[in-house]
PDB file of C-alpha atoms and ligand atoms in Angstrom:
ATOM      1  CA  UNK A   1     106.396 101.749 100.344  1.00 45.00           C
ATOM      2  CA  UNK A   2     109.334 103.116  97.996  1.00 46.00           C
ATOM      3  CA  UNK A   3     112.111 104.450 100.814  1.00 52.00           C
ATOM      4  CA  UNK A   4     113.387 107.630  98.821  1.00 69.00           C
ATOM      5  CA  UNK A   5     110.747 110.535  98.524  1.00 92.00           C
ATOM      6  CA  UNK A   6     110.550 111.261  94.666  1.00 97.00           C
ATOM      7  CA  UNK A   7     107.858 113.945  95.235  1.00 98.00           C
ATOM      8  CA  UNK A   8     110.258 115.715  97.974  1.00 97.00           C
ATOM      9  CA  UNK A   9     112.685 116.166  94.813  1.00 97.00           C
ATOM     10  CA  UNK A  10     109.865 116.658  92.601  1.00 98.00           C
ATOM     11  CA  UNK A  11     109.177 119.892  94.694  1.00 98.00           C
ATOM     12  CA  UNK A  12     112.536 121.184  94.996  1.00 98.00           C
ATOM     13  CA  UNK A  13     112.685 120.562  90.829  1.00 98.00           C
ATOM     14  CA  UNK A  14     116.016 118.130  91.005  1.00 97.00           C
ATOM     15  CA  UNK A  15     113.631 116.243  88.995  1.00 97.00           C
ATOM     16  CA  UNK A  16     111.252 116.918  85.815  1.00 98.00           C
ATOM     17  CA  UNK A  17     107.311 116.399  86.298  1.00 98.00           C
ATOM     18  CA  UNK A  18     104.612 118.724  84.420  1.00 98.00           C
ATOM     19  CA  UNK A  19     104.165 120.932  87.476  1.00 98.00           C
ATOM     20  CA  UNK A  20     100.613 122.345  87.120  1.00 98.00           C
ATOM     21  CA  UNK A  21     101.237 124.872  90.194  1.00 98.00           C
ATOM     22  CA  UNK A  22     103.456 125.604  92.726  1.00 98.00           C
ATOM     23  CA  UNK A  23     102.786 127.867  95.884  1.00 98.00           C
ATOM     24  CA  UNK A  24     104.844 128.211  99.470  1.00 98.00           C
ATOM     25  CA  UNK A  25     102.846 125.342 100.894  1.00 98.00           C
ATOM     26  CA  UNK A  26     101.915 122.792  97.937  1.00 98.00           C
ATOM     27  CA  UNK A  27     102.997 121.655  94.758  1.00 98.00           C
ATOM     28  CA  UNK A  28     100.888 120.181  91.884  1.00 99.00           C
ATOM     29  CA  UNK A  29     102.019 117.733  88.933  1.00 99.00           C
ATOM     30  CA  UNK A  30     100.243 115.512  86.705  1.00 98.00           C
ATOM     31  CA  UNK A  31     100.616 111.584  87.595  1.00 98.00           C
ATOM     32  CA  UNK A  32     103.132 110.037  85.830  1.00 98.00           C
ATOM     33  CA  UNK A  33     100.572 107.043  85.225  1.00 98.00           C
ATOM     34  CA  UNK A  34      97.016 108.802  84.482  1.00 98.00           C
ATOM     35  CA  UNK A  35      94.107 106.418  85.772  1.00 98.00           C
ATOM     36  CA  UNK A  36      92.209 109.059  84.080  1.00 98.00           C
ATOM     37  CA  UNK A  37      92.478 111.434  81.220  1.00 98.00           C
ATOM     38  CA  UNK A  38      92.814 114.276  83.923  1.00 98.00           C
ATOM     39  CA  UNK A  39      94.811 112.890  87.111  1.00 99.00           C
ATOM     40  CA  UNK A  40      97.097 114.906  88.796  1.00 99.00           C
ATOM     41  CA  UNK A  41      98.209 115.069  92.550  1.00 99.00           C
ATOM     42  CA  UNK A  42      98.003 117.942  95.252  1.00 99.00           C
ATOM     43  CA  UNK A  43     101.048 117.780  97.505  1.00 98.00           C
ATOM     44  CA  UNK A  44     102.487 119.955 100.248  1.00 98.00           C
ATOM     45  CA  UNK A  45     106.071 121.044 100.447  1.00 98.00           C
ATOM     46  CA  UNK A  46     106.042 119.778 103.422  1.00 98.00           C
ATOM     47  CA  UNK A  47     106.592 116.240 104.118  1.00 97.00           C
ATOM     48  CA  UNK A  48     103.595 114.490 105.758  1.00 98.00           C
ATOM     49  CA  UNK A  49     104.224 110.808 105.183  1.00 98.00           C
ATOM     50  CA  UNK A  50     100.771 109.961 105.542  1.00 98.00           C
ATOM     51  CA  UNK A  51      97.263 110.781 106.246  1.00 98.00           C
ATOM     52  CA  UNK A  52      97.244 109.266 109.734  1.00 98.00           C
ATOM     53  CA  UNK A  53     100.309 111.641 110.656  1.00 98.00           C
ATOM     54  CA  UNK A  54      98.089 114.830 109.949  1.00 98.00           C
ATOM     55  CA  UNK A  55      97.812 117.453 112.773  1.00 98.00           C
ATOM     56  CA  UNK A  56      95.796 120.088 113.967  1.00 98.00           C
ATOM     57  CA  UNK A  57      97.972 122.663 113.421  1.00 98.00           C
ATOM     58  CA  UNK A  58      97.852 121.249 109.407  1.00 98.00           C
ATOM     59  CA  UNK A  59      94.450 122.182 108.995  1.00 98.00           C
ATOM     60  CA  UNK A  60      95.223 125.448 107.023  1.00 98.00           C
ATOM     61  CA  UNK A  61      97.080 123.145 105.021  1.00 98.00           C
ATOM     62  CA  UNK A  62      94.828 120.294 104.363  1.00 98.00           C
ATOM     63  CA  UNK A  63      92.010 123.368 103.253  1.00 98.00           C
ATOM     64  CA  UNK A  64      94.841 124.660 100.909  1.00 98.00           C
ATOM     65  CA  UNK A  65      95.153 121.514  98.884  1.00 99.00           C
ATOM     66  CA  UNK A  66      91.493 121.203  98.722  1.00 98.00           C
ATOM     67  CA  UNK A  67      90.987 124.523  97.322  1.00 98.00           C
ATOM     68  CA  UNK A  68      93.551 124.421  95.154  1.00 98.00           C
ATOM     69  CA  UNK A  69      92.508 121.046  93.813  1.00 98.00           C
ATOM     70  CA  UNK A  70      88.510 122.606  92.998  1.00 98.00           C
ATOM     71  CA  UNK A  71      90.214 125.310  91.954  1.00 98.00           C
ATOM     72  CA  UNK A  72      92.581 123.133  89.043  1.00 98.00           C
ATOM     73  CA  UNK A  73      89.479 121.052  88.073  1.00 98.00           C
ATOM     74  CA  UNK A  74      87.232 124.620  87.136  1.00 98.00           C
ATOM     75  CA  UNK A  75      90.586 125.769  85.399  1.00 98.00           C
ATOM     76  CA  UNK A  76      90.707 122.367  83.602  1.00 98.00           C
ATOM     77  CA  UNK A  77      87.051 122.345  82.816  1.00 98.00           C
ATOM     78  CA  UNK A  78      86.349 118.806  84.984  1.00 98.00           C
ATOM     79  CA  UNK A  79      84.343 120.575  87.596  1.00 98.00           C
ATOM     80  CA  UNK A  80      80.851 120.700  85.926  1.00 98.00           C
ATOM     81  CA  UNK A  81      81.374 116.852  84.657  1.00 98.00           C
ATOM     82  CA  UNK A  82      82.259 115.768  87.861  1.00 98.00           C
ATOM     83  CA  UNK A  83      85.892 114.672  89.232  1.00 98.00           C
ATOM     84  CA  UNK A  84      87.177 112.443  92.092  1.00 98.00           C
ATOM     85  CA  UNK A  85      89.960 113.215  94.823  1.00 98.00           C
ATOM     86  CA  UNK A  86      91.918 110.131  96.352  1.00 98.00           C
ATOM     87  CA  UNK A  87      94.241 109.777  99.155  1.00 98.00           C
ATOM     88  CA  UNK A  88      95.837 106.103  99.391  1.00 98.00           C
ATOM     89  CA  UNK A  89      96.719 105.587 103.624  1.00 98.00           C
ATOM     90  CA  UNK A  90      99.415 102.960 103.774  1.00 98.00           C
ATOM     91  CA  UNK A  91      99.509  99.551 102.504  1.00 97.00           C
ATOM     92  CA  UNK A  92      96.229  98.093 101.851  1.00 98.00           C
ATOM     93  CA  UNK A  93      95.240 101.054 100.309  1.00 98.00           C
ATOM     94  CA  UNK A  94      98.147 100.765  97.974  1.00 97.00           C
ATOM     95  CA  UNK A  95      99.999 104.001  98.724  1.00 97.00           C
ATOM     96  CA  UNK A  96     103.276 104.134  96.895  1.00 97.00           C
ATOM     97  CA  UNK A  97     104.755 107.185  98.165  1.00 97.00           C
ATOM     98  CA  UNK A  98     105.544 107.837 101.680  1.00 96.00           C
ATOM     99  CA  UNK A  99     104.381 111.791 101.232  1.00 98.00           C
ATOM    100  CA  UNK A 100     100.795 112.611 101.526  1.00 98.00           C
ATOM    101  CA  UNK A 101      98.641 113.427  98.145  1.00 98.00           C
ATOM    102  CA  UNK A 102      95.618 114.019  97.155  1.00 99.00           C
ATOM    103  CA  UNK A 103      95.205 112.321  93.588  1.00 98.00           C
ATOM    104  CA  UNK A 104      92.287 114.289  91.474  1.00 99.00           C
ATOM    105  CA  UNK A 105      90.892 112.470  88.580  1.00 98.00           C
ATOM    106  CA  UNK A 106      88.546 112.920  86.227  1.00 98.00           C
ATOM    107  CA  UNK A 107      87.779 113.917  82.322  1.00 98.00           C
ATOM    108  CA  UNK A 108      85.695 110.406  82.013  1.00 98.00           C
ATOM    109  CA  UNK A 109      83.490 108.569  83.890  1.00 98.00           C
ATOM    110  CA  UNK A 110      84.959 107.002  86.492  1.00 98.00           C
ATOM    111  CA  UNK A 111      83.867 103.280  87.934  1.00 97.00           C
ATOM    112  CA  UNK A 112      81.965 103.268  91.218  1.00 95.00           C
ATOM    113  CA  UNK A 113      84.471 102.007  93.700  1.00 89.00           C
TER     114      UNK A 113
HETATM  115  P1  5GP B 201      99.851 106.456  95.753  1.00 52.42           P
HETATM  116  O1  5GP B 201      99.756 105.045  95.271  1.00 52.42           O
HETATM  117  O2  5GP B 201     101.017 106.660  96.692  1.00 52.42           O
HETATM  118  O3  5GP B 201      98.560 106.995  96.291  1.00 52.42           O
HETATM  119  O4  5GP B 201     100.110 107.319  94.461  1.00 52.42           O
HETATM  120  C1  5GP B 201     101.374 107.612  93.987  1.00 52.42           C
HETATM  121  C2  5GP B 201     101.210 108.149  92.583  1.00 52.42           C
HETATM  122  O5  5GP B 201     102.406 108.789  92.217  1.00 52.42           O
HETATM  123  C3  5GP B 201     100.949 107.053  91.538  1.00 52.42           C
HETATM  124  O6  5GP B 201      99.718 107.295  90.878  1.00 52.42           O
HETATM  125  C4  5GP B 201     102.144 107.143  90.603  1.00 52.42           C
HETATM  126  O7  5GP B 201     101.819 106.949  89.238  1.00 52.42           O
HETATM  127  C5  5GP B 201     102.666 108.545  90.868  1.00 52.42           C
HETATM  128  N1  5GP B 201     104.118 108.667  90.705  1.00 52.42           N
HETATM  129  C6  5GP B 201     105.063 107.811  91.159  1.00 52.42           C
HETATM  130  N2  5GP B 201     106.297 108.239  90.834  1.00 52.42           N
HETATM  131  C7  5GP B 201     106.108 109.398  90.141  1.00 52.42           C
HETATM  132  C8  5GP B 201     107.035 110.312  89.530  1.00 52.42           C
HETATM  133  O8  5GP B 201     108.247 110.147  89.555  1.00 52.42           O
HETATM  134  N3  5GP B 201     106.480 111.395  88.914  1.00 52.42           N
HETATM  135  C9  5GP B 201     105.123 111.606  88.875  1.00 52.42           C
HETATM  136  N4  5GP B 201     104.704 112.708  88.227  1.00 52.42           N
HETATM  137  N5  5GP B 201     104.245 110.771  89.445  1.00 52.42           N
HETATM  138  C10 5GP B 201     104.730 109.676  90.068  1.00 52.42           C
END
C-alpha cells in the first residue's frame, strides 16, 4: 500500500481531482483510472484506513456514503441501467490507498466477477 494518503490531500484540495461533491463528512471525485465509463469513489474526510478498522460509532457514516453514492448514480443517470459499488480490503484485494472508498462504477456492462 502507497505510504502517503493522496485522497487525505485530495480532500483538503492541496491537490486537483474532478470533485463530484463535497459535504462535512465525505468527499467524492472521479477515479483517476476509470474501469468504467462512470467510476468515481465515495470517501470520508475522515481517515479510515480500511474497511476492517470501521466502528460502530461510523455507522452514520458508512449510511452517508451509501446514500450519497445512489444518490450520484440517479444524478448521473446509471441507476436504472444498473451500477456496481467496490471496496478493495488490503492486499489481496488490491487496495492501493490506505483510506477507505467505496469505488461506484457503471455506464456499461460490467463483467460478472
Ligand atoms: P483501491 O485499489 O485502493 O481500491 O483504489 C484506489 C483508486 O484510486 C484506484 O482506482 C486509482 O485509480 C485511484 N487513484 C489513485 N490515485 C489517485 C489520484 O491521485 N486521484 C484520483 N482521482 N484517483 C486516484
Amino acid at each position: 500500500m502507497k505510504k502517503n494518503n493522496i485522497f487525505k490531500k485530495i480532500i483538503k484540495k492541496e491537490i486537483p481531482a474532478d470533485i463530484l461533491y463535497q459535504d462535512s463528512k465525505v468527499t467524492v471525485f472521479s477515479d483517476i483510472k476509470p474501469k468504467a465509463p462512470i467510476h468515481f469513489l465515495v470517501v470520508p474526510n475522515k481517515v479510515i484506513s480500511s474497511l476492517n478498522e470501521i466502528q460502530k460509532k461510523d455507522k452514520n457514516l458508512i449510511f452517508h456514503m451509501l446514500n450519497i453514492a445512489i444518490t450520484l448514480a440517479k444524478k448521473k443517470n446509471i441507476s436504472s441501467t444498473g451500477y456496481r459499488l467496490l471496496i478493495n480490503c488490503n492486499q489481496h484485494a488490491g487496495q492501493e490507498i490506505n483510506h477507505l472508498h467505496i469505488h461506484v462504477l457503471g455506464g456499461k456492462k460490467l463483467k460478472s466477477i
